Amino acid sequence: MMTYEERVRQSFSKQAFMSTLGADLTRVGQGRVEIRLPFSSKLTQQNGYLHAGAITALLDSACGYAALSIAADDKDVLTVEFKVNLLAPAAGEVFEARAQVKRAGQTLTVCSADAFAISGGSEKVVATMLATIMALPIPPAR
Amino acid sequence: MMTYEERVRQSFSKQAFMSTLGADLTRVGQGRVEIRLPFSSKLTQQNGYLHAGAITALLDSACGYAALSIAADDKDVLTVEFKVNLLAPAAGEVFEARAQVKRAGQTLTVCSADAFAISGGSEKVVATMLATIMALPIPPAR
Amino acid sequence: MMTYEERVRQSFSKQAFMSTLGADLTRVGQGRVEIRLPFSSKLTQQNGYLHAGAITALLDSACGYAALSIAADDKDVLTVEFKVNLLAPAAGEVFEARAQVKRAGQTLTVCSADAFAISGGSEKVVATMLATIMALPIPPAR
Amino acid sequence: MMTYEERVRQSFSKQAFMSTLGADLTRVGQGRVEIRLPFSSKLTQQNGYLHAGAITALLDSACGYAALSIAADDKDVLTVEFKVNLLAPAAGEVFEARAQVKRAGQTLTVCSADAFAISGGSEKVVATMLATIMALPIPPAR
């Protein structure tokens, strides 16, 4: 049987989009997950900042894995919905999404996450997410 | 002076992330914008569906450009926040985000958008967004 | 066995807060519900407009009952979360929330709703909601 | 000139809806506001819990006043939008909404708030809000 960290890491490694973005899983705790992404000019919006879609991808994966880290062994997770507030232009060398479980339920788990832009050792919050995640039975292997 | 369509197309062409995803601007009306994205295995989450971050990127850009299409000539737009509900697994050959302005204000514009998965001629809604966009004076050219 | 309209009307009649506000259920269709509220100076915020909490109460009940109107007979509904955009000052003689089911699922149903201010025969949208509703088995009578 | 606390208390006293609900302003700090509401059977939904609209009213007023507490003297505030997650049935003797400013901007301020149900000395979070508030010039007295 896998530990919660192995389950999270295995699932993350299957998210092709994370590898396309260049994102890494930097921390997996119980109910807490962090994902990092170095800036790339391929991920920008019209003013050269990181696109809100890229930031949202980090925040969403971090929230989903925070929920998965505390889910029962026979469950997978699925994002139901989220809200994102963009708090500052996403300018920085590296971006990090930090998610934590706010309330764990039988079926639904609510997570919050902040995204930080990190440059030269200092960091600044650039976005925040509030998300609802659903736990579902893992379908039997085919 | 540029038409609203030229402004939208020019800004879209500067969004490197849209070209990284493989997205195209398929319709620019006044207060209505559509963006298309062919499925790619590089954009998936752990079950092989399009990642919520990729869908959100489409929805967010479509909402922002719907707002830009009706903004004053001396204004640029910025996403303040959005909420996304994921309605069905994002499985399909092509995805299309369709955004429209719901309420245009002096400073803030509210847009809604749906994302559809299209396969073999039939389509299905997979996500919906409600977004707040801010109009800002364009900074003088440097 | 009750019809869907009877179920909705019976539940609404148990919402003491609706009667405290002075709200009425004005339409119950399958997947569509409308609730009306006459303006009262007891329900205002600091500028004399209807308080966002009162508008949200209408929108939330309308969304919940739109979901209940299509739920299985042995299910009750519960609001998981919602987002509200306030689009204009809530000034008017009467307010009406109109909700519809956007996507019905086994467990979760997504509804959208608009709130209108009506004065002298003309109406104006003042708020919009996007909500997630959960269907739950009705607990056995005690 | 009024202190920030006087401005918040004066505005709160004009919110007729707060007094209709029976709510009190229990704390006004810079960027932090708490509002309390004793349970009343007049404010319930169909199962006897506090209605989500009543909880949202508390959360919304708390967020708005947290933003007002740090706004410039010549500004009033207006809620642009909010998202609420309902985390547990709102059962308790007293409810308290606690809001804080998450990011203060020139025009827009983002606040978060939690609502707690308090019974017999212990408390439980029942809802959480993420809200966007706009600062506007106070219109000249008429």
XYZ file of C-alpha atoms in Angstrom:
568
model
C 0.000 0.000 0.000
C 1.241 3.438 -0.862
C 1.770 6.244 1.641
C -0.206 9.420 1.065
C 2.922 11.077 -0.273
C 3.482 8.290 -2.800
C -0.128 8.560 -3.961
C 0.199 12.307 -4.463
C 3.559 12.038 -6.238
C 2.351 9.235 -8.479
C -0.739 11.181 -9.531
C 1.245 14.406 -10.029
C 3.685 12.569 -12.309
C 0.711 11.644 -14.524
C -0.367 15.270 -14.958
C 1.276 15.954 -18.312
C 0.239 19.606 -18.048
C 2.418 20.106 -14.962
C 5.442 18.863 -16.840
C 4.523 20.962 -19.903
C 4.421 24.039 -17.652
C 7.671 23.007 -15.946
C 6.120 22.627 -12.480
C 7.502 20.553 -9.597
C 5.941 19.191 -6.457
C 8.087 20.733 -3.731
C 6.226 19.661 -0.598
C 3.687 17.008 0.280
C 2.386 17.109 3.836
C -0.854 15.760 5.216
C -3.356 18.327 4.075
C -0.622 20.644 2.698
C 0.938 20.666 -0.743
C 3.301 23.063 -2.505
C 4.021 23.284 -6.243
C 6.749 25.418 -7.831
C 7.068 26.800 -11.328
C 10.013 28.763 -12.718
C 9.014 31.735 -14.866
C 9.034 31.054 -18.587
C 8.274 33.484 -21.390
C 6.151 30.717 -22.959
C 3.590 31.071 -20.178
C 2.857 34.786 -20.335
C -0.113 37.004 -21.023
C 0.028 40.155 -23.143
C 2.078 42.222 -20.668
C 4.733 39.589 -20.035
C 3.400 38.413 -16.669
C 2.545 34.771 -15.973
C -0.889 33.999 -17.448
C -3.735 33.601 -14.931
C -4.389 30.182 -16.446
C -0.890 28.998 -15.531
C -1.244 30.299 -11.977
C -4.649 28.695 -11.706
C -3.221 25.378 -12.893
C -0.692 25.461 -10.031
C -3.290 26.487 -7.457
C -5.785 23.876 -8.657
C -3.278 21.022 -8.628
C -2.012 22.086 -5.190
C -5.569 22.158 -3.797
C -6.466 18.829 -5.383
C -3.367 17.135 -3.952
C -3.874 18.679 -0.517
C -7.297 16.989 -0.589
C -5.875 13.719 -1.952
C -3.234 13.637 0.804
C -5.975 13.120 3.397
C -8.436 11.081 1.305
C -9.201 7.424 2.024
C -6.995 4.931 0.168
C -9.781 3.830 -2.156
C -10.668 7.363 -3.253
C -9.533 9.659 -6.021
C -10.263 13.399 -6.098
C -11.854 15.739 -8.618
C -12.123 19.529 -8.561
C -15.749 20.653 -8.382
C -15.148 24.395 -8.582
C -12.818 27.177 -7.504
C -12.589 30.924 -7.230
C -9.367 32.806 -7.846
C -8.557 36.404 -6.923
C -5.599 37.842 -8.793
C -3.936 40.107 -6.246
C -0.901 41.489 -8.065
C 0.828 41.125 -11.450
C 2.499 37.708 -11.584
C 6.062 38.950 -12.062
C 8.877 36.914 -10.577
C 11.618 34.359 -11.117
C 9.743 31.496 -9.539
C 6.116 30.966 -8.549
C 4.888 28.778 -5.729
C 1.353 27.644 -4.926
C 0.758 26.614 -1.300
C -2.489 24.816 -0.557
C -4.046 23.580 2.647
C -7.234 21.743 3.532
C -9.679 24.094 5.212
C -12.389 21.567 5.940
C -12.396 17.878 5.176
C -15.736 16.179 4.631
C -16.910 12.697 3.725
C -17.551 13.646 0.105
C -16.426 17.265 -0.248
C -13.232 18.921 0.916
C -12.651 22.671 0.880
C -9.099 23.889 0.293
C -7.501 27.303 0.137
C -4.255 28.194 -1.579
C -2.065 31.206 -2.183
C 0.332 31.731 -5.073
C 3.551 33.630 -4.443
C 5.986 35.268 -6.848
C 9.541 34.865 -5.605
C 12.397 37.088 -6.803
C 15.817 37.503 -5.277
C 14.825 35.846 -2.027
C 11.734 37.934 -1.311
C 8.197 36.816 -2.032
C 4.825 38.423 -2.691
C 1.368 36.906 -2.830
C -0.046 37.245 -6.355
C -3.219 35.135 -6.246
C -5.470 33.219 -3.876
C -7.868 30.309 -4.465
C -10.804 28.862 -2.564
C -11.717 25.441 -3.996
C -14.171 22.583 -3.530
C -12.823 19.082 -4.171
C -14.850 15.873 -4.375
C -13.684 12.429 -3.308
C -14.792 9.586 -5.575
C -14.261 5.825 -5.457
C -11.342 4.825 -7.692
C -12.746 2.933 -10.692
C -11.491 -0.694 -10.835
C -8.470 -1.164 -13.115
C -9.490 -2.226 -16.594
C -6.968 53.906 -34.809
C -7.589 50.239 -34.434
C -11.006 48.605 -34.541
C -12.055 46.664 -31.452
C -11.339 43.451 -33.323
C -7.812 44.550 -34.187
C -7.162 45.498 -30.559
C -8.333 42.101 -29.362
C -6.372 40.202 -32.014
C -3.221 42.213 -31.379
C -3.386 41.576 -27.629
C -4.183 37.885 -28.107
C -1.160 37.483 -30.381
C 1.001 38.749 -27.485
C -0.290 36.078 -25.077
C 2.539 33.575 -25.438
C 0.627 31.125 -23.250
C -2.201 30.892 -25.807
C 0.258 29.881 -28.494
C 2.009 27.455 -26.107
C -1.366 25.796 -25.483
C -2.186 25.833 -29.204
C -5.240 28.095 -28.848
C -6.802 30.244 -31.580
C -9.133 33.203 -31.469
C -12.070 31.992 -33.525
C -14.560 34.826 -33.061
C -14.380 38.449 -31.964
C -17.717 40.230 -31.682
C -18.602 43.282 -29.624
C -18.884 41.840 -26.158
C -18.447 38.243 -27.399
C -15.276 36.275 -27.920
C -14.558 32.630 -28.712
C -11.279 30.762 -28.321
C -10.572 27.236 -29.575
C -8.034 24.689 -28.456
C -7.418 21.263 -30.016
C -6.877 18.479 -27.501
C -3.254 17.667 -26.811
C -1.868 14.973 -24.531
C 0.567 17.621 -23.221
C -2.268 19.481 -21.529
C -3.806 16.687 -19.476
C -4.407 15.928 -15.825
C -3.864 12.500 -14.254
C -6.843 10.796 -15.972
C -6.055 12.008 -19.469
C -8.637 14.814 -19.573
C -7.730 18.422 -20.310
C -6.333 20.017 -17.121
C -8.637 22.519 -15.380
C -5.828 25.065 -15.654
C -5.851 24.832 -19.448
C -9.623 25.213 -19.580
C -9.423 28.136 -17.183
C -6.800 29.799 -19.366
C -9.203 29.665 -22.326
C -12.155 30.901 -20.291
C -10.128 33.707 -18.704
C -8.700 34.955 -21.993
C -12.150 34.780 -23.623
C -13.696 36.802 -20.760
C -10.886 39.351 -20.776
C -11.176 39.895 -24.530
C -14.970 40.099 -24.397
C -14.434 42.968 -21.930
C -11.670 44.525 -24.051
C -13.898 44.437 -27.144
C -16.203 47.014 -25.559
C -13.623 49.008 -23.544
C -12.717 52.603 -24.385
C -9.787 52.986 -26.799
C -7.440 54.268 -24.113
C -8.073 51.373 -21.739
C -6.511 47.971 -21.211
C -8.144 45.201 -19.168
C -7.049 43.064 -16.252
C -8.785 40.099 -14.636
C -9.719 40.833 -11.026
C -11.135 37.424 -10.154
C -13.142 34.511 -11.492
C -15.018 31.433 -10.402
C -15.050 28.248 -12.441
C -17.384 25.284 -12.094
C -16.122 22.109 -13.744
C -19.275 20.450 -15.061
C -18.013 17.319 -16.813
C -14.685 15.615 -17.621
C -12.954 17.645 -20.329
C -12.792 14.876 -22.934
C -13.001 15.855 -26.593
C -11.188 16.545 -29.843
C -11.496 20.313 -29.609
C -12.424 22.704 -26.804
C -14.084 26.064 -27.223
C -14.572 28.830 -24.681
C -17.401 31.272 -25.455
C -17.538 34.446 -23.383
C -19.974 37.331 -23.265
C -20.202 40.548 -21.302
C -22.922 40.297 -18.698
C -22.661 43.837 -17.369
C -20.362 46.604 -18.521
C -19.402 49.251 -16.001
C -17.139 52.289 -16.005
C -14.374 50.473 -14.145
C -15.545 46.875 -13.748
C -17.082 44.548 -16.302
C -18.654 41.205 -15.439
C -18.393 38.428 -18.025
C -19.630 34.871 -18.160
C -18.228 32.087 -20.309
C -18.851 28.424 -21.019
C -16.311 25.885 -22.224
C -17.451 23.148 -24.583
C -15.849 19.849 -25.551
C -16.500 19.066 -29.208
C -16.199 15.552 -30.644
C -17.474 14.265 -33.961
C -19.744 17.263 -34.498
C -21.527 17.169 -31.150
C -20.670 19.369 -28.204
C -21.042 19.290 -24.447
C -20.515 22.000 -21.850
C -17.620 21.052 -19.543
C -17.033 24.224 -17.506
C -18.489 27.650 -16.802
C -16.856 30.872 -15.564
C -18.151 34.055 -13.942
C -15.435 36.737 -14.022
C -14.789 40.335 -12.986
C -12.561 42.374 -15.309
C -11.124 45.826 -14.605
C -10.472 48.517 -17.182
C -7.281 50.521 -16.643
C -5.695 53.414 -18.527
C -3.045 52.135 -20.937
C 0.376 53.183 -19.612
C 2.184 55.542 -22.021
C 4.615 53.788 -24.367
C 8.159 53.736 -23.020
C -46.452 11.115 -3.217
C -45.871 14.811 -3.677
C -45.276 16.497 -7.004
C -42.021 18.408 -7.380
C -43.928 21.661 -6.962
C -45.473 20.484 -3.693
C -42.054 19.449 -2.379
C -40.585 22.839 -3.216
C -43.537 24.763 -1.765
C -43.554 22.686 1.418
C -39.845 23.217 2.007
C -40.081 26.937 1.208
C -42.887 27.330 3.739
C -40.495 25.965 6.394
C -37.841 28.592 5.654
C -38.677 31.056 8.427
C -36.118 33.489 7.027
C -38.064 33.833 3.763
C -41.149 34.860 5.678
C -39.100 37.195 7.912
C -37.806 38.902 4.771
C -41.300 38.962 3.239
C -40.398 36.770 0.262
C -42.816 34.716 -1.867
C -42.309 31.795 -4.186
C -43.752 33.121 -7.459
C -42.864 30.325 -9.854
C -41.912 26.682 -9.557
C -41.037 24.947 -12.810
C -38.903 21.883 -13.363
C -35.415 23.217 -12.953
C -36.635 26.847 -12.697
C -37.709 28.760 -9.613
C -38.558 32.415 -8.971
C -38.773 34.204 -5.628
C -40.065 37.746 -5.098
C -39.417 40.223 -2.325
C -40.999 43.670 -1.944
C -38.579 46.392 -0.875
C -38.574 47.109 2.853
C -36.549 49.718 4.706
C -35.797 46.985 7.275
C -33.623 45.145 4.783
C -31.264 47.908 3.728
C -27.535 48.595 3.861
C -26.036 51.981 4.778
C -27.121 53.779 1.585
C -30.728 52.631 1.652
C -30.374 49.884 -0.962
C -31.340 46.277 -0.297
C -28.522 44.565 1.636
C -26.423 42.076 -0.340
C -27.295 39.483 2.305
C -31.003 39.810 1.548
C -30.416 39.507 -2.193
C -28.149 36.521 -1.609
C -30.847 34.858 0.526
C -33.282 35.119 -2.416
C -30.730 33.888 -4.946
C -29.615 31.010 -2.709
C -33.154 29.800 -1.989
C -34.077 30.081 -5.674
C -31.012 28.037 -6.688
C -31.632 25.433 -3.998
C -35.264 24.981 -5.032
C -34.394 24.845 -8.730
C -32.143 21.910 -7.793
C -34.781 20.352 -5.524
C -37.390 20.548 -8.297
C -35.439 17.989 -10.314
C -34.022 15.895 -7.450
C -35.072 12.300 -6.835
C -38.017 11.896 -4.426
C -35.844 10.504 -1.650
C -33.343 13.369 -1.755
C -33.055 16.720 -0.022
C -30.698 19.475 -1.171
C -28.004 21.514 0.516
C -26.020 24.480 -0.791
C -22.312 23.681 -1.022
C -21.107 27.104 -2.155
C -21.990 30.089 -4.309
C -20.492 33.179 -5.866
C -22.423 36.406 -6.210
C -21.562 39.410 -8.367
C -23.352 42.588 -7.370
C -24.001 44.345 -10.668
C -25.900 47.494 -9.690
C -27.303 49.145 -6.551
C -30.348 47.159 -5.408
C -32.867 49.984 -5.692
C -36.439 49.095 -6.629
C -39.988 48.440 -5.488
C -39.773 44.693 -5.840
C -36.888 42.253 -6.275
C -37.057 38.928 -8.052
C -34.530 36.106 -8.107
C -34.779 33.741 -11.088
C -32.797 30.517 -10.899
C -32.263 27.695 -13.348
C -30.368 24.434 -13.270
C -27.279 24.673 -15.451
C -26.088 21.104 -15.017
C -27.727 18.329 -13.052
C -25.505 15.588 -11.684
C -25.981 12.509 -9.549
C -24.659 14.219 -6.424
C -23.974 17.826 -7.422
C -26.141 20.242 -9.356
C -24.919 23.611 -10.640
C -27.456 26.436 -10.807
C -27.282 30.029 -11.969
C -29.601 32.830 -10.932
C -30.107 36.515 -11.596
C -31.719 39.028 -9.266
C -33.758 41.851 -10.785
C -34.956 45.139 -9.307
C -38.387 46.019 -10.641
C -39.788 49.553 -10.535
C -42.774 50.948 -12.395
C -42.919 48.003 -14.761
C -39.304 48.053 -15.883
C -36.612 45.775 -14.524
C -32.853 45.762 -14.175
C -30.450 42.990 -13.233
C -28.736 43.815 -9.916
C -26.921 40.596 -9.026
C -26.008 37.185 -10.406
C -25.188 33.899 -8.648
C -23.418 30.703 -9.685
C -24.063 27.970 -7.097
C -23.239 24.334 -6.363
C -25.988 22.305 -4.688
C -25.642 18.810 -3.224
C -28.356 16.166 -3.143
C -28.492 14.083 0.031
C -30.689 11.183 1.144
C -33.557 12.462 3.323
C -32.942 11.239 6.881
C -35.704 8.869 8.101
C -38.459 10.591 10.123
C -37.750 10.399 13.858
C -12.510 64.048 11.655
C -13.689 60.579 12.588
C -11.402 57.711 13.516
C -11.641 54.577 11.401
C -13.600 52.919 14.172
C -16.128 55.741 14.289
C -16.581 55.579 10.528
C -17.215 51.845 10.662
C -19.586 52.092 13.623
C -21.511 54.974 12.071
C -21.983 53.115 8.790
C -22.927 49.874 10.563
C -25.583 51.712 12.568
C -27.190 52.758 9.250
C -27.475 49.157 8.025
C -31.089 48.529 8.978
C -30.706 44.894 7.915
C -28.087 44.254 10.623
C -30.509 45.484 13.275
C -33.379 43.488 11.722
C -31.222 40.362 11.991
C -30.147 41.282 15.548
C -26.435 41.610 14.706
C -23.826 43.583 16.651
C -20.418 44.915 15.738
C -18.198 43.252 18.340
C -14.739 44.284 17.156
C -13.325 46.952 14.877
C -9.588 46.807 14.307
C -7.577 48.174 11.410
C -8.269 45.692 8.670
C -10.177 43.350 11.029
C -13.884 43.385 11.906
C -16.132 40.985 13.833
C -19.912 40.849 13.808
C -22.054 38.714 16.132
C -25.568 37.404 15.734
C -27.539 35.405 18.309
C -29.525 32.505 16.866
C -33.168 33.273 16.169
C -35.819 30.924 14.835
C -36.868 33.770 12.496
C -33.662 33.404 10.521
C -33.755 29.706 9.696
C -33.882 27.562 6.582
C -36.063 24.459 6.236
C -34.079 22.294 8.691
C -33.925 24.838 11.486
C -30.334 25.996 10.829
C -29.411 29.614 10.216
C -30.175 30.492 6.573
C -27.147 30.884 4.283
C -28.455 34.362 3.435
C -28.209 35.448 7.077
C -24.675 34.079 7.388
C -23.715 35.731 4.125
C -25.092 39.060 5.386
C -22.770 38.844 8.409
C -19.764 37.819 6.332
C -20.417 40.505 3.709
C -20.805 43.305 6.251
C -17.702 42.133 8.128
C -15.642 42.100 4.891
C -16.969 45.498 3.805
C -16.120 47.075 7.148
C -12.684 45.465 7.281
C -12.050 47.218 3.946
C -13.611 50.492 5.162
C -11.405 50.443 8.277
C -8.326 50.959 6.110
C -9.858 53.097 3.339
C -8.922 56.753 2.816
C -11.125 59.245 4.696
C -12.850 60.450 1.531
C -13.810 56.957 0.366
C -16.801 54.714 0.880
C -16.812 51.000 0.052
C -19.015 48.761 -2.038
C -18.985 44.973 -2.394
C -18.143 43.921 -5.939
C -18.526 40.163 -5.476
C -17.979 37.329 -3.048
C -17.831 33.559 -2.866
C -19.105 31.634 0.136
C -18.425 28.002 1.019
C -20.852 26.543 3.524
C -18.724 24.177 5.594
C -21.134 22.793 8.195
C -24.786 23.198 9.241
C -25.163 26.595 10.943
C -26.350 25.275 14.307
C -25.403 27.233 17.420
C -26.405 29.752 20.060
C -24.422 32.618 18.592
C -22.735 33.184 15.241
C -19.707 35.327 14.626
C -18.204 36.510 11.358
C -14.510 37.466 11.481
C -13.101 39.313 8.491
C -9.641 40.508 7.586
C -8.129 42.365 4.689
C -6.053 40.025 2.561
C -4.768 42.579 0.089
C -5.440 46.302 0.039
C -5.287 48.068 -3.303
C -5.895 51.594 -4.557
C -9.330 50.746 -5.905
C -9.973 47.120 -4.945
C -9.471 45.378 -1.631
C -9.705 41.610 -1.163
C -10.996 40.339 2.182
C -11.515 36.900 3.632
C -13.851 35.993 6.467
C -14.922 32.950 8.439
C -18.239 32.442 10.199
C -18.285 30.474 13.450
C -21.144 28.846 15.328
C -20.603 29.141 19.076
C -22.367 26.899 21.590
C -21.546 26.390 25.245
C -18.134 27.994 24.926
C -16.871 25.952 21.982
C -16.876 27.140 18.404
C -16.900 25.629 14.935
C -16.335 27.195 11.537
C -19.526 26.965 9.457
C -18.770 29.141 6.416
C -15.962 31.042 4.707
C -16.029 34.009 2.322
C -13.562 35.481 -0.161
C -14.730 38.947 -1.250
C -13.718 41.839 -3.498
C -14.546 45.331 -2.214
C -14.293 48.583 -4.168
C -13.417 51.965 -2.732
C -15.354 54.873 -4.197
C -15.248 58.635 -3.556
C -17.969 59.632 -1.094
C -20.600 61.621 -2.997
C -20.906 65.216 -1.700
C -23.674 65.714 0.889
C -26.914 66.836 -0.708
